[in-house]
Short mmCIF file of C-alpha atoms and ligand atoms in Angstrom, two decimals:
data_model
loop_
_atom_site.label_atom_id
_atom_site.label_comp_id
_atom_site.label_asym_id
_atom_site.label_seq_id
_atom_site.Cartn_x
_atom_site.Cartn_y
_atom_site.Cartn_z
CA MET A 1 2.75 -35.95 4.17
CA GLU A 2 -0.80 -34.81 4.96
CA LYS A 3 -3.17 -34.90 2.00
CA ALA A 4 -6.64 -33.55 1.25
CA GLN A 5 -9.07 -35.63 -0.79
CA LEU A 6 -11.55 -34.40 -3.33
CA THR A 7 -14.29 -36.84 -4.28
CA PHE A 8 -16.50 -35.95 -7.21
CA ASN A 9 -18.48 -38.01 -9.70
CA GLY A 10 -16.81 -41.23 -8.61
CA MET A 11 -13.37 -39.69 -9.00
CA ASN A 12 -10.93 -39.29 -6.12
CA LEU A 13 -8.09 -36.75 -6.16
CA GLU A 14 -5.44 -36.52 -3.45
CA MET A 15 -3.89 -33.10 -3.01
CA PRO A 16 -0.84 -32.30 -0.87
CA ILE A 17 -1.14 -30.00 2.12
CA ILE A 18 1.42 -27.21 2.17
CA GLU A 19 2.43 -25.84 5.56
CA GLY A 20 4.07 -22.44 6.13
CA THR A 21 6.70 -21.71 8.77
CA GLU A 22 4.05 -20.32 11.12
CA GLY A 23 1.78 -23.33 10.71
CA GLU A 24 -0.73 -21.94 8.19
CA LYS A 25 -1.98 -24.65 5.87
CA ALA A 26 -3.04 -24.69 2.23
CA ILE A 27 -4.37 -27.33 -0.12
CA ASP A 28 -2.12 -27.46 -3.16
CA ILE A 29 -4.57 -27.61 -6.07
CA SER A 30 -1.99 -27.21 -8.83
CA LYS A 31 -2.93 -30.60 -10.37
CA LEU A 32 -6.70 -29.98 -10.10
CA ARG A 33 -7.41 -28.92 -13.67
CA GLN A 34 -5.04 -31.41 -15.21
CA GLU A 35 -6.67 -34.31 -13.30
CA THR A 36 -10.33 -33.25 -13.17
CA ASN A 37 -10.80 -30.57 -15.86
CA MET A 38 -12.32 -28.34 -13.20
CA ILE A 39 -11.15 -25.06 -11.70
CA THR A 40 -11.91 -23.39 -8.36
CA LEU A 41 -14.10 -20.29 -8.10
CA ASP A 42 -13.15 -17.76 -5.43
CA VAL A 43 -14.39 -14.27 -6.25
CA GLY A 44 -12.22 -11.67 -4.52
CA TYR A 45 -9.61 -14.39 -3.75
CA GLN A 46 -10.85 -14.73 -0.17
CA ASN A 47 -9.51 -18.29 0.07
CA THR A 48 -6.80 -18.29 -2.55
CA GLY A 49 -3.06 -18.12 -1.94
CA SER A 50 -1.32 -16.76 -5.04
CA CYS A 51 2.26 -17.48 -3.99
CA MET A 52 4.59 -18.71 -1.26
CA SER A 53 6.39 -15.76 0.30
CA SER A 54 8.97 -15.24 3.04
CA ILE A 55 8.61 -11.45 3.31
CA THR A 56 5.69 -10.57 5.59
CA PHE A 57 3.74 -12.63 8.09
CA ILE A 58 0.24 -11.63 9.18
CA ASP A 59 -1.90 -13.47 11.70
CA GLY A 60 -5.19 -11.66 11.26
CA ASP A 61 -6.96 -13.41 14.14
CA ASN A 62 -4.33 -12.36 16.64
CA GLY A 63 -3.42 -8.94 15.20
CA ILE A 64 0.19 -9.91 14.38
CA LEU A 65 2.31 -8.30 11.64
CA ARG A 66 6.01 -9.08 11.10
CA TYR A 67 8.46 -8.09 8.36
CA ARG A 68 10.98 -10.88 7.74
CA GLY A 69 10.09 -12.22 11.20
CA ILE A 70 10.55 -8.93 13.11
CA PRO A 71 7.42 -7.58 14.88
CA ILE A 72 6.07 -4.34 13.45
CA ASP A 73 6.06 -2.57 16.83
CA GLU A 74 9.83 -3.12 17.23
CA LEU A 75 10.52 -1.76 13.77
CA ALA A 76 8.15 1.20 14.23
CA GLU A 77 9.94 2.15 17.43
CA LYS A 78 13.57 1.46 16.60
CA ALA A 79 14.29 1.20 12.87
CA SER A 80 14.83 3.80 10.18
CA PHE A 81 12.71 3.61 7.03
CA SER A 82 15.74 2.84 4.85
CA GLU A 83 16.71 -0.05 7.16
CA VAL A 84 13.19 -1.44 6.85
CA ALA A 85 13.30 -1.03 3.06
CA TYR A 86 16.57 -2.98 2.98
CA LEU A 87 15.18 -5.64 5.33
CA LEU A 88 12.13 -6.21 3.13
CA ILE A 89 14.02 -6.26 -0.17
CA TYR A 90 17.15 -8.17 0.82
CA GLY A 91 15.88 -10.32 3.71
CA ASN A 92 17.97 -9.08 6.66
CA LEU A 93 18.68 -5.84 8.46
CA PRO A 94 21.72 -4.23 6.80
CA ASN A 95 25.11 -4.23 8.53
CA LYS A 96 27.04 -0.95 8.59
CA GLU A 97 28.64 -1.42 5.18
CA GLU A 98 25.42 -2.57 3.53
CA GLN A 99 23.53 0.37 5.02
CA GLN A 100 26.16 2.83 3.76
CA LEU A 101 26.03 1.39 0.25
CA PHE A 102 22.22 1.39 0.22
CA SER A 103 22.05 4.97 1.55
CA SER A 104 24.59 6.19 -0.98
CA ARG A 105 22.57 4.59 -3.80
CA LEU A 106 19.49 6.42 -2.51
CA THR A 107 21.41 9.71 -2.45
CA GLN A 108 22.86 9.19 -5.94
CA ASN A 109 19.36 8.55 -7.28
CA SER A 110 17.42 11.25 -5.48
CA MET A 111 17.20 13.87 -8.24
CA ILE A 112 14.82 13.41 -11.12
CA HIS A 113 15.85 14.04 -14.73
CA GLU A 114 15.45 17.77 -15.42
CA GLU A 115 13.40 17.03 -18.52
CA MET A 116 10.83 15.25 -16.35
CA LEU A 117 10.08 18.61 -14.74
CA ARG A 118 8.26 19.63 -17.91
CA PHE A 119 5.73 16.87 -17.29
CA PHE A 120 4.53 18.67 -14.18
CA ASP A 121 3.61 21.71 -16.30
CA GLY A 122 1.31 19.52 -18.37
CA PHE A 123 -0.87 18.50 -15.42
CA PRO A 124 -3.82 20.74 -14.56
CA PRO A 125 -3.57 22.29 -11.07
CA THR A 126 -6.58 20.17 -10.05
CA ALA A 127 -4.84 16.86 -10.94
CA HIS A 128 -5.01 14.31 -8.14
CA PRO A 129 -1.47 13.66 -6.81
CA MET A 130 -1.99 9.88 -7.22
CA ALA A 131 -2.60 10.35 -10.95
CA ILE A 132 0.58 12.41 -11.17
CA LEU A 133 2.54 9.86 -9.15
CA GLY A 134 1.49 6.90 -11.32
CA THR A 135 2.28 8.79 -14.53
CA MET A 136 5.67 10.01 -13.32
CA VAL A 137 6.72 6.59 -12.02
CA ASN A 138 5.83 5.02 -15.36
CA SER A 139 7.74 7.77 -17.15
CA MET A 140 10.87 6.65 -15.29
CA SER A 141 10.85 3.69 -17.74
CA VAL A 142 11.63 6.27 -20.42
CA TYR A 143 14.36 8.19 -18.60
CA TYR A 144 16.25 5.43 -16.82
CA THR A 145 16.35 2.84 -19.60
CA ASP A 146 19.89 1.64 -18.89
CA TYR A 147 18.65 0.59 -15.44
CA TYR A 148 16.71 -2.34 -16.80
CA THR A 149 17.25 -5.21 -19.12
CA GLU A 150 14.79 -7.85 -20.21
CA ASP A 151 16.76 -10.45 -18.26
CA PHE A 152 16.37 -9.77 -14.60
CA GLN A 153 19.85 -9.10 -13.21
CA ALA A 154 20.80 -8.38 -9.62
CA GLY A 155 22.99 -5.32 -10.38
CA THR A 156 20.41 -3.53 -12.46
CA PHE A 157 17.69 -4.46 -9.98
CA ASP A 158 19.64 -2.82 -7.12
CA LEU A 159 19.82 0.42 -9.09
CA MET A 160 16.17 0.34 -10.11
CA ALA A 161 15.06 -0.33 -6.55
CA ALA A 162 17.14 2.58 -5.21
CA SER A 163 16.00 4.78 -8.09
CA LEU A 164 12.34 4.13 -7.29
CA ILE A 165 12.58 4.43 -3.51
CA SER A 166 14.52 7.66 -3.72
CA ARG A 167 12.83 9.33 -6.69
CA ILE A 168 9.25 8.61 -5.61
CA ARG A 169 9.72 11.02 -2.72
CA THR A 170 11.16 13.71 -5.01
CA ILE A 171 8.27 13.27 -7.45
CA ALA A 172 5.72 13.48 -4.61
CA ALA A 173 7.28 16.66 -3.16
CA TYR A 174 7.56 18.29 -6.61
CA SER A 175 3.91 17.56 -7.39
CA TYR A 176 2.96 19.31 -4.14
CA LYS A 177 5.14 22.33 -4.95
CA HIS A 178 3.60 22.44 -8.42
CA SER A 179 0.06 22.34 -6.98
CA ILE A 180 0.76 25.36 -4.73
CA GLY A 181 2.67 27.26 -7.43
CA GLU A 182 6.04 27.27 -5.64
CA PRO A 183 9.44 26.42 -7.14
CA HIS A 184 10.59 22.88 -6.50
CA VAL A 185 13.34 22.24 -3.98
CA TYR A 186 16.22 19.91 -4.85
CA PRO A 187 16.99 17.04 -2.43
CA LYS A 188 19.92 17.50 -0.03
CA ARG A 189 22.54 14.79 0.17
CA ASP A 190 23.11 14.99 3.93
CA LEU A 191 19.47 14.47 4.96
CA LYS A 192 17.89 11.16 5.88
CA TYR A 193 14.93 9.74 3.96
CA ALA A 194 11.96 11.29 5.82
CA SER A 195 13.81 14.56 6.58
CA ASN A 196 14.72 15.03 2.93
CA PHE A 197 11.11 14.56 1.91
CA LEU A 198 9.87 17.12 4.46
CA TYR A 199 12.61 19.52 3.37
CA MET A 200 11.57 19.26 -0.30
CA MET A 201 7.90 19.68 0.68
CA PHE A 202 8.17 22.60 3.06
CA ASP A 203 11.33 24.58 2.32
CA SER A 204 10.85 27.78 0.32
CA PRO A 205 12.91 30.88 -0.39
CA VAL A 206 10.72 32.88 2.01
CA ASN A 207 10.04 30.24 4.66
CA PRO A 208 13.04 27.98 5.27
CA TYR A 209 12.21 24.49 6.49
CA VAL A 210 13.01 24.07 10.19
CA PRO A 211 13.70 20.39 10.96
CA ASP A 212 11.90 18.86 13.92
CA PRO A 213 13.19 15.41 15.00
CA ASP A 214 9.80 14.38 16.46
CA ILE A 215 7.95 15.19 13.26
CA GLU A 216 10.61 13.47 11.17
CA ARG A 217 10.35 10.40 13.39
CA ALA A 218 6.54 10.48 13.12
CA LEU A 219 6.84 10.38 9.33
CA SER A 220 9.39 7.53 9.42
CA THR A 221 7.07 5.58 11.70
CA LEU A 222 4.15 6.10 9.32
CA LEU A 223 6.23 4.93 6.35
CA ILE A 224 7.48 1.87 8.25
CA LEU A 225 3.93 0.89 9.25
CA HIS A 226 2.91 0.93 5.57
CA ALA A 227 6.05 -0.72 4.16
CA ASP A 228 4.53 -4.11 3.32
CA HIS A 229 1.32 -6.04 3.83
CA GLU A 230 1.77 -9.26 1.88
CA GLN A 231 -0.61 -10.07 -1.00
CA ASN A 232 -2.99 -7.10 -0.85
CA CYS A 233 -4.70 -5.61 -3.92
CA SER A 234 -1.86 -3.32 -5.06
CA THR A 235 0.99 -5.73 -4.29
CA SER A 236 -0.83 -8.53 -6.09
CA THR A 237 -1.20 -6.12 -9.02
CA VAL A 238 2.55 -5.51 -9.00
CA ARG A 239 3.17 -9.27 -9.03
CA LEU A 240 0.60 -9.89 -11.77
CA VAL A 241 1.95 -7.16 -14.04
CA GLY A 242 5.56 -8.14 -13.24
CA SER A 243 4.79 -11.77 -14.04
CA SER A 244 4.56 -10.83 -17.73
CA MET A 245 8.18 -9.61 -17.40
CA ALA A 246 7.08 -5.98 -17.58
CA ASN A 247 9.85 -3.84 -16.06
CA LEU A 248 9.83 -2.81 -12.41
CA TYR A 249 8.79 0.80 -13.07
CA ALA A 250 5.76 -0.31 -15.12
CA SER A 251 4.82 -2.92 -12.50
CA ILE A 252 5.04 -0.40 -9.66
CA CYS A 253 3.01 2.14 -11.66
CA ALA A 254 0.22 -0.45 -11.93
CA GLY A 255 0.44 -1.08 -8.18
CA ILE A 256 0.16 2.65 -7.45
CA CYS A 257 -3.02 2.83 -9.56
CA ALA A 258 -4.51 -0.11 -7.63
CA LEU A 259 -3.60 1.50 -4.32
CA TRP A 260 -5.51 4.67 -5.20
CA GLY A 261 -8.96 3.10 -4.73
CA PRO A 262 -10.92 4.13 -1.61
CA LEU A 263 -11.36 0.52 -0.44
CA HIS A 264 -7.57 0.23 -0.33
CA GLY A 265 -4.93 3.00 0.08
CA GLY A 266 -7.39 5.74 -0.87
CA ALA A 267 -9.26 5.08 2.39
CA ASN A 268 -6.95 7.42 4.35
CA GLN A 269 -8.17 10.43 2.34
CA LYS A 270 -11.79 9.24 2.67
CA VAL A 271 -11.48 8.92 6.46
CA ILE A 272 -10.52 12.58 6.86
CA GLU A 273 -13.23 13.69 4.41
CA MET A 274 -15.73 11.60 6.39
CA LEU A 275 -14.62 13.09 9.75
CA GLU A 276 -14.69 16.62 8.29
CA GLY A 277 -18.18 15.94 6.90
CA ILE A 278 -19.40 14.80 10.33
CA LYS A 279 -18.03 18.00 11.88
CA GLN A 280 -19.22 20.44 9.21
CA ASP A 281 -22.71 19.02 8.76
CA ASN A 282 -23.23 18.35 12.47
CA ILE A 283 -23.87 14.67 11.85
CA THR A 284 -24.17 12.67 15.05
CA ILE A 285 -21.99 9.62 15.63
CA GLN A 286 -25.14 7.46 15.75
CA GLN A 287 -26.33 8.82 12.37
CA CYS A 288 -22.96 7.95 10.90
CA ILE A 289 -23.03 4.41 12.34
CA SER A 290 -26.60 3.92 11.08
CA SER A 291 -25.67 4.94 7.52
CA ALA A 292 -22.68 2.57 7.59
CA LYS A 293 -25.04 -0.28 8.57
CA ASP A 294 -27.71 0.65 6.04
CA LYS A 295 -27.43 -1.78 3.14
CA GLY A 296 -29.42 0.62 0.95
CA SER A 297 -26.78 3.32 1.35
CA LYS A 298 -23.40 3.10 -0.35
CA PHE A 299 -21.73 4.68 2.67
CA ARG A 300 -19.09 2.65 4.51
CA LEU A 301 -17.21 3.58 7.62
CA PHE A 302 -13.88 4.34 5.99
CA GLY A 303 -10.87 3.22 8.02
CA PHE A 304 -12.87 0.28 9.38
CA GLY A 305 -12.71 -3.39 8.48
CA HIS A 306 -10.02 -5.48 6.88
CA ARG A 307 -9.90 -8.59 4.73
CA VAL A 308 -7.26 -10.17 6.98
CA TYR A 309 -7.45 -8.59 10.45
CA LYS A 310 -10.38 -9.92 12.44
CA ASN A 311 -9.13 -8.76 15.82
CA TYR A 312 -7.39 -5.39 15.60
CA ASP A 313 -5.04 -3.97 12.99
CA PRO A 314 -1.75 -3.69 14.95
CA ARG A 315 -0.75 -0.70 12.79
CA ALA A 316 -3.88 1.20 13.88
CA LYS A 317 -3.10 0.43 17.52
CA ILE A 318 0.46 1.79 17.19
CA LEU A 319 -0.79 4.88 15.35
CA LYS A 320 -3.54 5.67 17.84
CA GLU A 321 -1.07 5.55 20.75
CA TYR A 322 1.48 7.53 18.75
CA CYS A 323 -1.06 10.27 17.95
CA GLU A 324 -2.08 10.57 21.59
CA LYS A 325 1.55 10.84 22.70
CA ILE A 326 2.74 13.37 20.13
CA PHE A 327 -0.41 15.52 20.33
CA LYS A 328 0.10 15.80 24.08
CA LYS A 329 3.75 16.73 23.66
CA TYR A 330 2.91 19.51 21.18
CA ASN A 331 -0.34 20.44 22.87
CA TYR A 332 -1.79 20.03 19.36
CA GLN A 333 -5.56 20.16 19.10
CA ASP A 334 -7.42 18.52 16.26
CA PRO A 335 -11.18 18.19 16.67
CA LEU A 336 -11.10 15.31 14.18
CA ILE A 337 -9.25 13.03 16.60
CA ASN A 338 -12.06 13.37 19.15
CA ILE A 339 -14.64 12.55 16.49
CA ALA A 340 -12.52 9.57 15.37
CA MET A 341 -12.29 8.24 18.93
CA GLU A 342 -16.02 8.65 19.55
CA LEU A 343 -16.75 6.91 16.27
CA GLU A 344 -14.41 4.05 17.13
CA GLU A 345 -15.95 3.65 20.58
CA ALA A 346 -19.50 3.61 19.20
CA ALA A 347 -18.66 1.18 16.39
CA LEU A 348 -16.85 -1.22 18.69
CA LYS A 349 -19.97 -1.44 20.89
CA ASP A 350 -22.35 -1.95 17.97
CA GLU A 351 -23.62 -5.49 17.22
CA PHE A 352 -23.23 -4.99 13.43
CA PHE A 353 -19.50 -4.24 13.78
CA ILE A 354 -18.94 -6.84 16.53
CA GLU A 355 -20.57 -9.64 14.51
CA ARG A 356 -18.55 -8.81 11.40
CA LYS A 357 -15.32 -8.27 13.36
CA LEU A 358 -14.84 -4.77 12.00
CA TYR A 359 -12.09 -2.79 13.73
CA PRO A 360 -10.16 0.38 12.84
CA ASN A 361 -7.51 -0.26 10.22
CA VAL A 362 -4.25 1.61 9.52
CA ASP A 363 -6.08 4.31 7.58
CA PHE A 364 -8.29 5.33 10.50
CA TYR A 365 -5.60 7.25 12.40
CA SER A 366 -2.88 7.79 9.77
CA GLY A 367 -4.60 10.83 8.22
CA ILE A 368 -4.82 12.56 11.57
CA LEU A 369 -1.05 12.25 11.96
CA TYR A 370 -0.39 13.34 8.35
CA ARG A 371 -2.49 16.45 9.06
CA MET A 372 -0.32 17.31 12.02
CA ILE A 373 2.81 16.93 9.85
CA GLY A 374 1.23 19.36 7.36
CA ILE A 375 0.57 16.93 4.50
CA PRO A 376 -2.52 17.98 2.50
CA THR A 377 -5.43 15.51 2.50
CA ASP A 378 -5.24 14.67 -1.21
CA MET A 379 -1.62 13.56 -0.73
CA PHE A 380 -2.37 10.97 1.97
CA THR A 381 -2.55 8.09 -0.50
CA VAL A 382 0.72 9.27 -2.05
CA MET A 383 2.26 8.92 1.42
CA PHE A 384 0.86 5.37 1.60
CA ALA A 385 2.50 4.66 -1.79
CA ILE A 386 5.89 6.01 -0.67
CA GLY A 387 5.72 3.80 2.41
CA ARG A 388 4.49 0.72 0.51
CA LEU A 389 7.10 0.93 -2.23
CA PRO A 390 9.82 -1.22 -0.57
CA GLY A 391 7.24 -3.96 -0.01
CA MET A 392 6.08 -3.88 -3.61
CA ILE A 393 9.70 -4.02 -4.80
CA ALA A 394 10.52 -6.88 -2.43
CA GLN A 395 7.52 -8.88 -3.66
CA TRP A 396 8.44 -8.23 -7.31
CA LYS A 397 12.02 -9.40 -6.62
CA GLU A 398 10.88 -12.50 -4.75
CA MET A 399 8.69 -13.47 -7.70
CA HIS A 400 11.54 -12.93 -10.18
CA ASP A 401 14.03 -14.84 -8.01
CA ALA A 402 11.78 -17.91 -8.15
CA VAL A 403 12.55 -20.23 -11.06
CA PRO A 404 10.69 -20.61 -13.34
CA LEU A 405 8.81 -17.32 -13.47
CA LYS A 406 5.17 -18.18 -14.07
CA ILE A 407 2.87 -15.66 -15.74
CA GLY A 408 -0.21 -14.87 -13.62
CA ARG A 409 -3.34 -15.85 -15.45
CA PRO A 410 -6.55 -16.65 -13.54
CA ARG A 411 -9.38 -18.58 -15.17
CA GLN A 412 -13.11 -17.91 -15.14
CA ILE A 413 -16.47 -19.57 -15.32
CA TYR A 414 -18.15 -18.23 -18.44
CA THR A 415 -21.78 -17.15 -17.94
CA GLY A 416 -22.51 -15.44 -21.27
CA SER A 417 -24.55 -16.41 -24.36
CA ASN A 418 -24.19 -19.80 -25.96
CA LEU A 419 -23.19 -19.93 -29.61
CA ARG A 420 -25.07 -17.42 -31.79
CA HIS A 421 -24.30 -15.83 -35.13
CA TYR A 422 -23.60 -12.44 -36.59
CA LEU A 423 -26.73 -10.66 -37.84
CA PRO A 424 -26.72 -7.92 -40.46
CA MET A 425 -27.90 -4.55 -39.08
CA ASP A 426 -31.44 -4.69 -40.60
CA GLU A 427 -32.14 -8.08 -39.02
CA ARG A 428 -31.29 -6.89 -35.48
CA LYS A 429 -34.08 -5.99 -33.05
N1 CMC B 1 -18.36 -0.10 7.05
C1 CMC B 1 -19.54 -0.77 7.08
N2 CMC B 1 -19.68 -2.08 6.82
C2 CMC B 1 -18.56 -2.75 6.51
C3 CMC B 1 -17.30 -2.16 6.46
C4 CMC B 1 -17.22 -0.78 6.74
N3 CMC B 1 -16.06 -0.11 6.71
N4 CMC B 1 -16.38 -3.07 6.13
C5 CMC B 1 -17.03 -4.22 5.97
N5 CMC B 1 -18.36 -4.04 6.21
C6 CMC B 1 -19.40 -5.07 6.18
C7 CMC B 1 -19.86 -5.37 4.78
O1 CMC B 1 -20.97 -4.60 4.42
C8 CMC B 1 -20.19 -6.84 4.88
O2 CMC B 1 -21.43 -6.97 5.50
P1 CMC B 1 -22.42 -8.21 5.09
O3 CMC B 1 -21.67 -9.45 5.48
O4 CMC B 1 -23.66 -7.97 5.86
O5 CMC B 1 -22.61 -8.09 3.59
C9 CMC B 1 -19.13 -7.40 5.85
O6 CMC B 1 -18.80 -6.27 6.69
C10 CMC B 1 -17.90 -7.94 5.20
O7 CMC B 1 -17.37 -6.92 4.36
P2 CMC B 1 -16.66 -7.19 2.98
O8 CMC B 1 -16.68 -5.93 2.19
O9 CMC B 1 -17.24 -8.42 2.37
O10 CMC B 1 -15.20 -7.52 3.51
P3 CMC B 1 -13.92 -7.55 2.62
O11 CMC B 1 -12.94 -8.38 3.33
O12 CMC B 1 -14.28 -7.92 1.23
O13 CMC B 1 -13.47 -6.00 2.57
C11 CMC B 1 -12.55 -3.92 3.18
C12 CMC B 1 -12.47 -5.44 3.36
C13 CMC B 1 -11.32 -3.28 3.80
C14 CMC B 1 -12.54 -3.57 1.68
C15 CMC B 1 -13.85 -3.39 3.83
O14 CMC B 1 -13.81 -3.67 5.22
C16 CMC B 1 -14.06 -1.89 3.60
O15 CMC B 1 -14.64 -1.51 2.59
N6 CMC B 1 -13.58 -1.01 4.55
C17 CMC B 1 -13.66 0.42 4.34
C18 CMC B 1 -12.52 0.89 3.43
C19 CMC B 1 -11.19 0.88 4.14
O16 CMC B 1 -11.05 1.37 5.25
N7 CMC B 1 -10.17 0.34 3.45
C20 CMC B 1 -8.78 0.32 3.97
C21 CMC B 1 -8.32 -1.06 4.32
S1 CMC B 1 -6.77 -1.05 5.26
C22 CMC B 1 -5.59 -0.44 4.13
C23 CMC B 1 -5.30 -1.43 3.08
O17 CMC B 1 -4.48 -2.33 3.34
O18 CMC B 1 -5.88 -1.36 2.00
#
């Protein structure tokens, strides 16, 4: 077995090298503190693996993303979102019987408890849909208590997973209806996942929803592209919270809150606001690029850059091509796509972006497609959360399946005051 050696202060520690199935290597430092009384420091976890996982493989240098070994482009083209959810959570694509059982669990769990409807009345009309989503998902811990037990059990997990995947879409659609002052629309049992969501969003007594297979497929594709992304900020949050044995609803709620931030899932909303700002204020592409490079300004080019991808985000590539294709088919014009393409072209030629390997990420083109579907801008991150949910659930399950479950608890290097003593008020400066 290969080993790494650490030599320090006359001491020599041998540490095993762990190798993944795709050849990535890690130094196993689990004995480091015990043997040397030292820890590692890695702010932002740029070099730290927090777990071993068999769910999603990313090769950031070569722009590769696979769920359970299957390339993302194959899934985006051929699979349904519920198949992908099953694949991520249970490890393989479902056979016919498994798919039927999974779909029927989703259908049985698609309505939300009628009492939960009163919660929506308590939110101000200006509430951000991500705040509503997090709150409502956590409140499921109150309404579906018989779905979880302190001991993690497969049967109850199956119900909780289906409950979350199905109800998150109902909650999201109801929060939209609430924000526009329309009555909510109950889910329909004969509709597939994406179609049911669009039906609940856009059907109304005066304007019935007219299904469009291309739009429904576009939404499924978007959800599939977001379905998992290994140990990102929100998924790591789900694992960390879940590692204390908090229930799945509470763990997912924490993940949703982490996803909201503009450096993570909230970037899709920021991209559209940035593109709209460029259009409205007549900002030139070069002015925008210059501000993004200016270290004195807090402005970043949203939808650009990624911690892992240093080539091209394969999800952005699929989305860009998809947008071009579907826009042509519908003869749909959106001035923002032209601005986005010009911005991408200029950034990709700029030394600052080349040197730092900054490319468009999934959020750069997703908003443009959501706009075409009719999703309001402040709901884009909610769409990300709906898509990401199966991945978060799969990661939570994988962690609980591992024995023993280890609570997540990083260490720190303390940089505060040395010992000092309490002073009465009149002796303080
Ligand atoms: N615009 C301008 N400069 C950037 C950008 C950007 N979008 N992204 C990175 N940089 C610069 C950054 O200033 C730094 O420069 P320097 O080395 O001179 O200090 C360098 O590139 C490295 O950036 P970093 O912030 O240290 O990289 P990171 O790996 O910590 O951050 C990131 C990754 C995604 C947070 C960052 O690229 C970013 O803020 N992008 C914009 C927000 C965004 O689009 N987020 C969505 C990510 S994809 C969806 C998801 O999975 O969350």
